[in-house]
Amino acid sequence: MCGIVGYIGYRSAIDVLLNGLTKLEYRGYDSSGIALHNGKHIDTYKAVGKLSNLKDIINPIKSELDKSTVGIGHIRWATHGAPTTINAHPHTCNCGKLVLVHNGIIENYQELKEKLEKEGCVFKSQTDTETVAHLIAKEYGKLHNLTEAVRVATEKIEGAYALCVMHQDEPDTIVATKRNAPLVVGIGENEFVVASDVPAIIDYTNKAMYLEDNQIVTLTKNSMKLIDKDNHELKGKIEVLPWEPVALSKMGYKHFMMKEIHEQPSIIRNLLSGKITGLNEPLNLSEVKLDKDAVKDLNRIQIVACGTSLHAAMVAKYIIEDFCNIAVDVEPSSEYIYRKTVTDKNTLVIGVSQSGETADTITAVRQSKEKGSHILIITNRPDSTMARYADSLISVCAGIEVSVAATKSYMAQLVAFYLLAIYIAEIKNSADKELLKRLKKELIVLPEKAEEILSQETPIKKIAHKYANSKNFIYIARGINFPTALEGALKLKEISYINATGYTAGELKHGPIAMLDETLPVLSIMMKGKVYDKILSNSEEAKARNAKMIALTNVTDDNLKDLFDDIITIPETDEYLSPILAIIPLQLIAYYIAEFLGKDVDQPRNLAKSVTVE
Ligand code: M6R
């Protein structure tokens, strides 16, 4: 988490930094700060809370700051130390001459801090980052060269970092470096923007260089020098980014989340385009670089992911096992990386991530790659760190997702998994051909069905408002929609802070049923198919305990009115594909409850869009 940005050139640095931090706000919003070199000394400005608080401090004095053309900025998601002004970056050494911003975690900071304190450093904050400021300043005192000081100091650091550093005595220099955290240098004409992510640089240039671990770049207004940790000069790989300047517009919607929910039908269409060329034609998924024999030899698939991406992976398990007859393990990346996992040359490891920057998933993927597995990455960011580990890469092309609560990226991941499952099944000849044909046919009409759901939001909104003041919520489902229940509950939790839990409907009676009473809404996800009647019985059991019952179904049955207080009906589809449609009303319910409660829908408390720390 956290986003960093640095600018050196001819423009007003404050403009570039504030614009960059706005684009990086998805990485955290606990506090923010900026340091500007005015040619003589460095001034820092910090604020707790959203970036708008920093802008409020800066705007009245902005004309005085405009002349600075060198500066660094930070947007924070607190790890070490509460979100306070003192803990906000940039951090400085004791003499105040050296300032830096940091993304990552310094794992040996306690040990370094104790040593530095013994040497006379006085710590002001509770952060791990301040250790690095003192450490580099100490080296600068000996070496009088910022690049060298950064190089020598970072050798002593363990953990993850992306750093931008300035020193009062080197007014025309920014030094930046990274290890296990992303950093990209945008290269303009007599200017450079260095940042955690491309959106912060793309307004100025589309020429960029991604830093590799342990590389150090020294930027002046008109030069860039790259070295490795042993001080060997390197020739960086400069790329032209396939990006347009990103206009983060809500397109008339009140929140990005709502805009992104509404983008889903066209995202499904785009993803299918060129893939399903005819019902009797094999599905085209050239992104998968395994040859046909290797696909036939696959004996196991392990999928690693976190949060919403993990729920998409859970749906994938049902379809891949059913269609492809391959055992699939789905595991949160944060668990996968701390145990022995059994893989062999016929194991495919799939990493799923909207951002491609989730630290746990990157580690899981890296570990698997080291063990020799073929790595397939499904991501919305083909330019991400995770994508760089891919042997096969499926880019889900959902466009920038601004809302912290993932919606459209989940949809895109689901569709990618359906394509993958059908693709493998066709190569292996492991599924009924008529079933695969039927699914392809149905996939093509799903965007229209999704649009139909989105055009009938009013009853869903009414139901959301009716239950908005509930303290708890239970979502139940069985089979392929169990992940839908988990994802629906996660959406509600993260943006409304209501305690919502997803259960397999059959598990309800093994414990959770004890919680049920007339204050607790139970939402049953009941799609036409083999488990429909079972969930109906489980819903009866909940009703008998006086729970408030809501049905989400694609079955039209008047008898449901006796059992359910409220019913949301969506278009019918094949049971296998039903998670694609069933999630949409749940996203809307979460949205309308959070909006009704006046919550910050796009930037819920305590969260960040990219979780770049383990
Ligand atoms: O970028 P990723 O898909 O790897 O992110 C994983 C989770 O952090 C993410 O899905 C998170 O759970 C979202 N806030 C869910 O809405």
XYZ file of C-alpha atoms and ligand atoms in Angstrom:
630
model
C 0.000 0.000 0.000
C 0.948 3.667 0.021
C 1.778 5.552 -3.143
C 4.847 7.630 -3.817
C 5.599 10.192 -6.479
C 8.531 12.434 -7.280
C 8.924 15.207 -9.840
C 11.936 17.035 -11.208
C 11.746 19.272 -14.252
C 10.418 22.665 -15.280
C 6.777 22.514 -14.164
C 5.401 23.531 -10.815
C 6.215 20.396 -8.814
C 3.236 20.864 -6.526
C 0.835 20.524 -9.470
C 2.443 17.308 -10.676
C 2.663 15.858 -7.169
C -0.940 16.625 -6.212
C -2.161 15.298 -9.545
C -0.045 12.175 -9.075
C -1.275 11.599 -5.545
C -4.852 11.981 -6.747
C -4.214 9.162 -9.218
C -2.559 7.078 -6.493
C -5.186 7.659 -3.818
C -6.474 4.135 -4.446
C -3.308 2.931 -2.672
C -4.252 4.481 0.650
C -5.878 7.537 2.145
C -4.957 7.658 5.819
C -2.719 10.698 5.360
C -0.674 12.437 2.711
C 2.294 14.724 2.425
C 4.580 16.587 0.095
C 8.131 17.947 0.282
C 9.343 20.679 -2.073
C 12.875 21.860 -2.677
C 12.866 25.605 -3.264
C 16.516 25.785 -4.257
C 17.703 26.664 -0.763
C 15.837 24.387 1.591
C 13.103 21.794 1.719
C 9.593 22.487 3.033
C 7.168 19.724 3.950
C 3.387 19.787 4.186
C 1.316 16.960 5.672
C -2.301 16.231 6.510
C -4.188 13.397 8.158
C -7.069 11.803 6.257
C -8.013 12.170 2.620
C -5.842 13.964 0.101
C -8.411 16.772 0.020
C -7.181 17.736 3.517
C -3.665 18.263 2.182
C -5.053 20.238 -0.752
C -6.927 22.439 1.739
C -3.633 23.254 3.446
C -1.761 23.867 0.226
C -4.290 25.784 -1.858
C -4.180 29.086 0.108
C -0.372 29.207 -0.225
C -0.051 27.527 -3.577
C 1.146 30.581 -5.503
C 4.170 30.782 -3.180
C 4.969 27.109 -3.794
C 4.539 27.146 -7.545
C 8.148 28.118 -8.218
C 9.493 24.819 -6.840
C 10.205 22.401 -9.646
C 11.527 19.526 -7.535
C 9.533 17.569 -4.972
C 8.271 14.272 -3.627
C 4.857 13.182 -2.355
C 3.194 10.346 -0.488
C -0.222 8.903 0.153
C -0.354 6.561 3.143
C -2.057 3.386 4.279
C -0.814 3.011 7.817
C 1.188 -0.081 8.745
C 3.558 1.036 11.506
C 2.133 3.868 13.559
C -1.349 5.378 13.613
C -2.470 7.732 10.850
C -1.253 10.972 12.447
C 0.538 14.016 11.076
C 3.778 12.937 12.712
C 3.599 9.512 11.110
C 2.659 10.941 7.697
C 5.415 11.001 5.075
C 7.721 12.618 3.968
C 10.030 11.691 6.813
C 13.217 13.548 7.624
C 16.507 12.964 9.377
C 17.291 14.915 12.558
C 18.852 17.898 10.803
C 15.873 18.053 8.443
C 18.053 18.176 5.345
C 17.165 14.739 4.030
C 13.565 13.848 3.222
C 12.070 10.719 1.794
C 8.831 8.950 0.976
C 8.447 5.195 1.226
C 6.073 2.463 0.121
C 6.587 -0.939 1.759
C 7.663 -2.341 5.108
C 11.148 -2.291 6.596
C 11.232 -5.632 8.380
C 14.422 -5.055 10.410
C 13.489 -1.537 11.443
C 13.508 -2.319 15.205
C 17.046 -3.549 15.099
C 18.158 -0.604 12.934
C 16.300 1.847 15.144
C 17.976 0.611 18.329
C 21.372 0.972 16.706
C 20.600 4.445 15.331
C 19.260 5.608 18.699
C 22.490 4.500 20.343
C 24.307 6.598 17.754
C 22.280 9.648 18.745
C 19.338 9.696 16.313
C 16.111 10.967 17.816
C 12.965 9.408 16.394
C 9.848 11.539 16.075
C 7.415 9.043 14.557
C 6.347 5.453 15.168
C 7.007 4.469 11.561
C 9.471 1.980 10.153
C 10.212 4.526 7.410
C 11.899 7.078 9.646
C 14.686 4.537 10.232
C 15.578 4.764 6.552
C 15.747 8.561 6.663
C 18.233 8.435 9.549
C 20.167 5.610 7.950
C 20.630 7.418 4.620
C 21.428 10.697 6.385
C 24.174 8.943 8.369
C 25.727 7.652 5.158
C 25.347 11.059 3.528
C 27.321 12.551 6.398
C 30.208 10.280 5.423
C 29.841 10.169 1.637
C 28.377 13.601 0.709
C 26.678 12.007 -2.272
C 22.978 11.199 -2.163
C 23.084 8.322 -4.651
C 25.941 6.655 -2.809
C 24.281 7.240 0.541
C 21.088 5.587 -0.703
C 23.021 2.698 -2.194
C 25.031 1.965 0.932
C 22.101 2.486 3.324
C 19.657 0.284 1.441
C 22.103 -2.626 1.660
C 21.312 -2.656 5.389
C 17.560 -2.780 4.917
C 15.449 -5.939 4.933
C 11.905 -5.921 3.615
C 10.064 -4.159 0.849
C 10.505 -0.609 -0.261
C 10.093 1.919 -3.005
C 11.823 5.149 -2.012
C 12.158 8.680 -3.359
C 14.796 10.729 -1.573
C 15.874 14.400 -1.679
C 18.620 16.284 0.139
C 18.791 19.993 0.812
C 22.408 20.151 -0.387
C 21.571 18.545 -3.744
C 18.745 20.785 -4.934
C 18.661 19.375 -8.450
C 18.453 15.671 -7.563
C 15.925 12.986 -6.713
C 17.210 9.499 -5.986
C 14.779 6.596 -6.214
C 15.124 2.881 -5.610
C 12.996 -0.195 -4.944
C 12.860 -3.791 -3.731
C 9.660 -5.856 -3.857
C 7.517 -2.768 -4.431
C 6.699 -1.185 -7.769
C 8.363 1.961 -9.098
C 8.265 3.424 -12.582
C 10.133 6.435 -13.968
C 8.285 8.542 -16.532
C 10.759 10.127 -18.930
C 9.772 13.477 -20.423
C 11.662 16.287 -22.189
C 13.804 17.809 -19.436
C 11.571 16.358 -16.763
C 11.004 13.091 -14.907
C 8.104 11.784 -12.871
C 8.796 8.755 -10.711
C 5.843 6.975 -9.135
C 4.377 3.793 -7.721
C 2.070 3.429 -10.689
C 1.597 4.599 -14.257
C -1.548 6.759 -13.788
C 0.605 9.262 -11.866
C 2.988 9.753 -14.797
C 0.913 9.235 -17.906
C -0.391 12.823 -18.042
C 3.198 13.959 -18.717
C 4.804 11.230 -20.770
C 4.249 7.751 -22.157
C 7.961 6.892 -22.133
C 8.863 4.988 -19.015
C 11.353 2.733 -17.319
C 10.267 0.172 -14.724
C 12.888 -0.167 -12.025
C 14.093 -3.668 -11.185
C 14.772 -4.650 -7.574
C 17.879 -3.026 -6.055
C 18.381 -0.641 -8.944
C 18.954 3.002 -8.045
C 18.065 5.856 -10.340
C 19.392 9.388 -9.961
C 17.288 12.036 -11.649
C 18.189 15.618 -12.406
C 16.168 17.957 -14.632
C 17.890 16.694 -17.741
C 19.628 13.464 -16.867
C 18.896 10.014 -15.586
C 21.534 7.618 -14.304
C 20.777 4.026 -13.390
C 23.060 1.825 -11.284
C 22.805 -1.550 -9.592
C 23.544 -2.289 -5.953
C 27.243 -2.733 -6.747
C 27.436 0.687 -8.400
C 27.664 -0.636 -11.944
C 26.041 1.682 -14.417
C 23.107 0.108 -16.256
C 21.228 0.849 -19.413
C 17.572 0.792 -18.418
C 14.881 -0.621 -20.652
C 12.746 2.280 -21.818
C 9.242 1.362 -22.900
C 6.446 3.203 -24.621
C 3.422 2.672 -22.404
C 0.231 1.538 -24.116
C -1.711 4.017 -21.980
C -3.711 7.142 -22.592
C -3.935 9.855 -19.929
C -6.521 8.557 -17.498
C -9.495 10.797 -16.942
C -10.981 9.494 -13.720
C -14.552 10.486 -14.408
C -17.650 9.187 -12.677
C -19.560 9.720 -15.937
C -22.526 11.224 -14.105
C -22.762 8.518 -11.447
C -22.590 9.553 -7.812
C -19.797 7.082 -7.101
C -17.180 5.201 -9.083
C -18.553 1.958 -7.660
C -21.919 2.521 -9.342
C -20.269 3.490 -12.611
C -18.150 0.345 -12.461
C -21.151 -1.891 -11.681
C -22.817 -0.473 -14.785
C -19.776 -1.129 -16.965
C -20.087 -4.873 -16.428
C -22.229 -5.818 -19.431
C -19.805 -4.201 -21.855
C -16.852 -5.780 -20.059
C -18.364 -9.240 -20.596
C -18.919 -8.402 -24.271
C -15.353 -7.161 -24.748
C -13.863 -10.213 -23.105
C -15.858 -12.612 -25.230
C -15.065 -10.801 -28.429
C -12.759 -12.844 -30.644
C -12.824 -15.755 -28.229
C -16.073 -17.469 -29.168
C -16.024 -17.443 -32.956
C -18.687 -20.087 -33.507
C -20.481 -22.687 -31.413
C -18.773 -25.515 -33.254
C -15.413 -23.758 -33.381
C -12.888 -24.378 -30.606
C -12.687 -21.454 -28.250
C -9.723 -19.214 -29.015
C -7.561 -18.453 -26.000
C -4.143 -17.791 -27.468
C -3.092 -16.153 -24.200
C -2.537 -19.650 -22.797
C 0.989 -20.560 -23.829
C 0.878 -24.216 -22.793
C 0.881 -26.464 -25.839
C -2.000 -28.893 -26.286
C -0.088 -31.884 -24.955
C 0.881 -29.944 -21.847
C -2.778 -29.004 -21.330
C -3.768 -32.660 -21.678
C -1.085 -33.613 -19.148
C -2.239 -31.151 -16.478
C -3.006 -33.100 -13.328
C -3.541 -30.269 -10.892
C -4.326 -26.582 -10.846
C -3.553 -24.364 -7.881
C -5.173 -20.945 -7.803
C -3.860 -18.256 -5.492
C -5.632 -14.967 -4.864
C -6.992 -12.673 -2.150
C -10.328 -11.059 -1.356
C -12.683 -10.710 -4.269
C -10.218 -12.337 -6.656
C -10.225 -15.359 -4.351
C -14.005 -15.602 -4.721
C -13.683 -15.602 -8.507
C -11.134 -18.395 -8.126
C -13.598 -20.375 -5.988
C -16.156 -20.260 -8.795
C -13.403 -21.452 -11.129
C -12.861 -24.561 -9.032
C -16.438 -25.710 -9.690
C -16.269 -25.255 -13.432
C -12.723 -26.480 -14.042
C -13.258 -29.639 -11.996
C -16.614 -30.277 -13.679
C -15.578 -29.521 -17.256
C -11.917 -30.461 -17.274
C -11.677 -33.240 -14.733
C -8.607 -31.670 -13.167
C -8.229 -31.268 -9.399
C -8.242 -27.597 -8.455
C -7.002 -26.164 -5.157
C -7.962 -22.616 -4.328
C -6.118 -20.955 -1.515
C -5.684 -17.452 -0.102
C -2.199 -16.413 -1.171
C -1.352 -15.390 2.392
C -1.808 -19.013 3.510
C -0.281 -20.670 0.461
C 3.072 -18.955 0.961
C 3.635 -20.250 4.472
C 3.269 -23.983 3.937
C 4.651 -26.732 1.808
C 2.646 -26.960 -1.387
C 2.872 -29.989 -3.585
C 3.433 -29.250 -7.244
C 5.052 -31.036 -10.134
C 5.732 -30.266 -13.774
C 2.097 -30.973 -14.607
C 0.767 -28.445 -12.129
C -0.564 -25.167 -13.438
C -0.458 -22.311 -10.945
C -2.881 -19.460 -11.553
C -2.470 -16.092 -9.850
C -5.565 -13.898 -9.952
C -5.393 -10.239 -9.084
C -7.149 -7.097 -10.195
C -4.138 -4.926 -9.433
C -1.354 -7.397 -10.057
C 0.364 -5.765 -7.092
C -1.059 -7.748 -4.147
C 2.044 -8.660 -2.169
C 0.829 -12.055 -0.924
C -0.198 -13.200 -4.379
C 3.041 -11.959 -5.914
C 4.979 -13.988 -3.335
C 2.862 -17.084 -3.992
C 3.406 -16.742 -7.721
C 7.134 -16.142 -7.298
C 7.503 -19.220 -5.089
C 5.636 -21.381 -7.597
C 7.677 -20.040 -10.476
C 10.864 -20.937 -8.611
C 9.518 -24.479 -8.266
C 9.078 -24.684 -12.022
C 5.297 -24.562 -12.419
C 3.755 -22.909 -15.446
C 2.350 -19.584 -14.202
C -0.883 -18.198 -15.597
C -1.764 -14.707 -14.404
C -5.282 -13.317 -14.698
C -5.150 -9.601 -14.044
C -6.617 -6.247 -14.925
C -3.108 -4.763 -15.044
C -0.939 -6.444 -17.690
C 1.803 -3.919 -16.786
C 1.892 -4.995 -13.132
C 4.596 -6.707 -11.116
C 2.612 -9.968 -11.066
C 2.203 -9.967 -14.843
C 5.983 -10.007 -15.130
C 6.014 -13.516 -13.640
C 3.511 -14.841 -16.169
C 4.243 -17.631 -18.591
C 0.677 -17.114 -19.775
C -1.165 -13.848 -19.230
C -4.879 -13.202 -19.475
C -5.523 -9.492 -19.311
C -9.169 -8.999 -18.356
C -9.308 -5.461 -19.771
C -11.902 -4.119 -17.338
C -10.355 -0.633 -17.373
C -9.110 1.213 -14.289
C -11.191 0.235 -11.266
C -11.229 3.206 -8.906
C -13.689 2.063 -6.260
C -11.902 0.147 -3.527
C -14.719 -2.398 -3.553
C -14.036 -4.562 -6.580
C -17.023 -5.142 -8.863
C -16.241 -5.047 -12.553
C -12.877 -6.750 -12.083
C -14.656 -9.658 -10.356
C -16.999 -9.942 -13.300
C -14.086 -9.879 -15.725
C -12.189 -12.516 -13.748
C -15.258 -14.773 -13.743
C -15.621 -14.500 -17.500
C -11.903 -15.186 -17.967
C -12.267 -18.359 -15.900
C -15.268 -19.566 -17.931
C -13.243 -19.067 -21.098
C -10.295 -20.910 -19.609
C -12.406 -23.829 -18.385
C -14.098 -24.247 -21.752
C -10.765 -23.904 -23.555
C -9.130 -26.652 -21.477
C -12.203 -28.878 -21.663
C -12.236 -28.650 -25.451
C -8.559 -29.574 -25.708
C -8.986 -32.455 -23.256
C -12.312 -33.470 -24.691
C -13.373 -33.850 -21.084
C -16.870 -32.355 -21.135
C -20.102 -33.027 -22.925
C -19.847 -31.186 -26.259
C -23.500 -30.131 -26.130
C -22.980 -28.618 -22.684
C -20.005 -26.566 -23.887
C -21.965 -25.414 -26.941
C -24.878 -24.413 -24.747
C -22.588 -22.483 -22.418
C -20.927 -20.620 -25.275
C -24.309 -19.699 -26.676
C -25.501 -18.515 -23.297
C -22.310 -16.555 -22.539
C -22.964 -14.472 -25.637
C -26.386 -13.362 -24.381
C -25.297 -12.747 -20.788
C -24.425 -9.054 -21.346
C -28.060 -8.389 -22.286
C -29.282 -10.232 -19.207
C -26.878 -8.230 -17.055
C -28.235 -5.044 -18.615
C -31.751 -6.211 -17.790
C -30.818 -6.526 -14.090
C -29.228 -3.092 -14.099
C -32.286 -1.539 -15.712
C -34.451 -2.751 -12.840
C -32.601 -1.328 -9.886
C -35.516 0.364 -8.111
C -36.906 -2.729 -6.334
C -33.384 -3.732 -5.304
C -32.783 -0.247 -3.912
C -36.034 -0.443 -1.924
C -35.027 -3.755 -0.401
C -31.575 -2.367 0.422
C -33.096 0.596 2.238
C -35.538 -1.654 4.112
C -32.680 -3.675 5.640
C -30.059 -0.901 5.819
C -30.178 -0.619 9.593
C -29.585 -4.316 10.237
C -26.549 -4.951 12.382
C -25.843 -8.358 10.828
C -26.579 -10.056 7.510
C -26.319 -13.662 6.389
C -25.990 -14.792 2.775
C -26.597 -18.459 2.035
C -26.089 -20.467 -1.126
C -24.895 -23.874 -2.237
C -22.637 -25.193 -4.942
C -21.320 -22.799 -7.524
C -23.018 -19.825 -5.891
C -21.406 -20.307 -2.493
C -18.598 -17.958 -3.647
C -21.345 -15.548 -4.743
C -22.604 -15.526 -1.144
C -19.087 -14.822 0.118
C -18.555 -12.056 -2.401
C -21.952 -10.463 -1.712
C -21.196 -10.486 2.012
C -17.713 -9.055 1.453
C -19.133 -6.200 -0.608
C -21.599 -5.325 2.137
C -18.982 -5.560 4.899
C -16.388 -3.457 3.241
C -18.510 -0.487 2.233
C -21.253 -0.423 4.894
C -19.300 -1.961 7.843
C -22.274 -4.259 8.554
C -21.260 -7.674 9.821
C -22.202 -9.828 6.826
C -21.240 -13.479 6.414
C -21.659 -15.968 3.619
C -22.390 -19.593 4.448
C -23.070 -22.701 2.459
C -26.762 -23.160 3.132
C -26.182 -26.705 4.367
C -23.800 -25.463 7.076
C -26.345 -23.083 8.579
C -27.799 -25.768 10.827
C -24.347 -26.703 12.128
C -23.950 -23.549 14.186
C -24.810 -20.223 12.560
C -28.553 -20.955 12.877
C -28.173 -20.135 16.586
C -27.793 -16.464 15.644
C -31.117 -16.251 13.815
C -33.972 -14.149 15.134
C -36.410 -11.584 13.769
C -33.658 -8.912 13.527
C -31.419 -10.879 11.205
C -31.918 -10.841 7.426
C -30.979 -14.043 5.605
C -30.493 -13.678 1.863
C -30.856 -16.994 0.015
C -29.216 -17.240 -3.391
C -31.380 -19.813 -5.161
C -30.615 -20.352 -8.822
C -32.453 -22.898 -10.923
C -30.463 -26.135 -10.887
C -29.538 -29.180 -8.912
C -29.312 -27.536 -5.478
C -32.371 -25.273 -5.767
C -34.649 -27.490 -3.679
C -31.978 -27.973 -1.048
C -31.561 -24.234 -0.518
C -35.321 -23.901 -0.385
C -35.369 -26.367 2.538
C -32.501 -24.540 4.253
C -34.409 -21.290 3.816
C -37.462 -22.907 5.473
C -35.249 -23.799 8.416
C -34.136 -20.180 8.714
C -37.698 -18.900 8.368
C -38.767 -21.229 11.191
C -36.289 -19.325 13.417
C -38.031 -16.033 12.568
C -35.248 -14.651 10.378
C -36.187 -12.013 7.836
C -35.979 -13.835 4.520
C -34.841 -12.379 1.191
C -34.637 -14.486 -1.959
C -32.345 -13.847 -4.895
C -33.605 -16.202 -7.560
C -34.081 -16.807 -11.261
C -37.109 -19.011 -10.687
C -40.618 -17.627 -10.946
C -42.670 -19.451 -8.329
C -45.639 -17.928 -6.493
C -45.029 -20.224 -3.517
C -41.841 -18.323 -2.744
C -43.992 -15.433 -1.532
C -45.047 -17.464 1.508
C -41.497 -18.131 2.525
C -39.763 -14.875 1.668
C -40.399 -11.346 2.863
C -38.728 -9.959 -0.245
C -37.807 -11.474 -3.579
C -35.301 -10.274 -6.169
C -35.802 -12.009 -9.497
C -33.124 -12.051 -12.161
C -33.122 -13.544 -15.670
C -32.739 -17.287 -15.971
C -29.459 -18.747 -17.175
C -27.606 -22.036 -17.012
C -26.747 -22.920 -13.424
C -23.051 -23.026 -14.283
C -23.161 -19.419 -15.479
C -25.481 -18.107 -12.793
C -22.690 -16.563 -10.629
C -22.155 -13.992 -13.387
C -25.686 -12.626 -13.019
C -26.299 -13.380 -9.341
C -23.535 -11.103 -8.098
C -24.979 -7.978 -9.710
C -27.980 -7.516 -7.344
C -25.674 -8.197 -4.399
C -23.297 -5.461 -5.537
C -26.300 -3.137 -5.823
C -27.626 -4.073 -2.378
C -24.232 -3.336 -0.814
C -24.015 -0.065 -2.709
C -27.489 1.168 -1.804
C -27.138 0.223 1.858
C -23.786 2.019 2.141
C -25.097 5.046 0.312
C -28.223 5.131 2.489
C -26.034 4.989 5.609
C -23.919 7.846 4.296
C -20.731 5.816 4.106
C -17.772 6.695 1.927
C -18.631 4.208 -0.793
C -15.543 4.539 -2.980
C -12.983 4.853 -0.208
C -14.190 2.838 2.786
C -12.346 3.252 6.033
C -9.208 1.215 6.791
C -8.908 -0.150 3.250
C -6.735 0.467 0.214
C -7.257 -0.709 -3.313
C -3.830 -2.282 -3.685
C -2.563 -4.332 -0.762
C 1.148 -4.193 -1.395
C 2.271 -5.419 2.021
C 2.186 -9.027 3.237
O -5.810 -6.553 -6.652
P -6.266 -7.868 -6.086
O -7.368 -8.477 -6.846
O -5.127 -8.831 -5.898
O -6.806 -7.519 -4.653
C -7.235 -8.511 -3.783
C -8.050 -7.947 -2.656
O -7.284 -7.045 -1.907
C -9.294 -7.235 -3.168
O -10.090 -8.087 -3.917
C -10.119 -6.688 -1.991
O -10.640 -7.740 -1.256
C -11.216 -5.760 -2.500
N -11.329 -4.626 -1.666
C -12.540 -6.412 -2.559
O -13.546 -5.533 -2.933
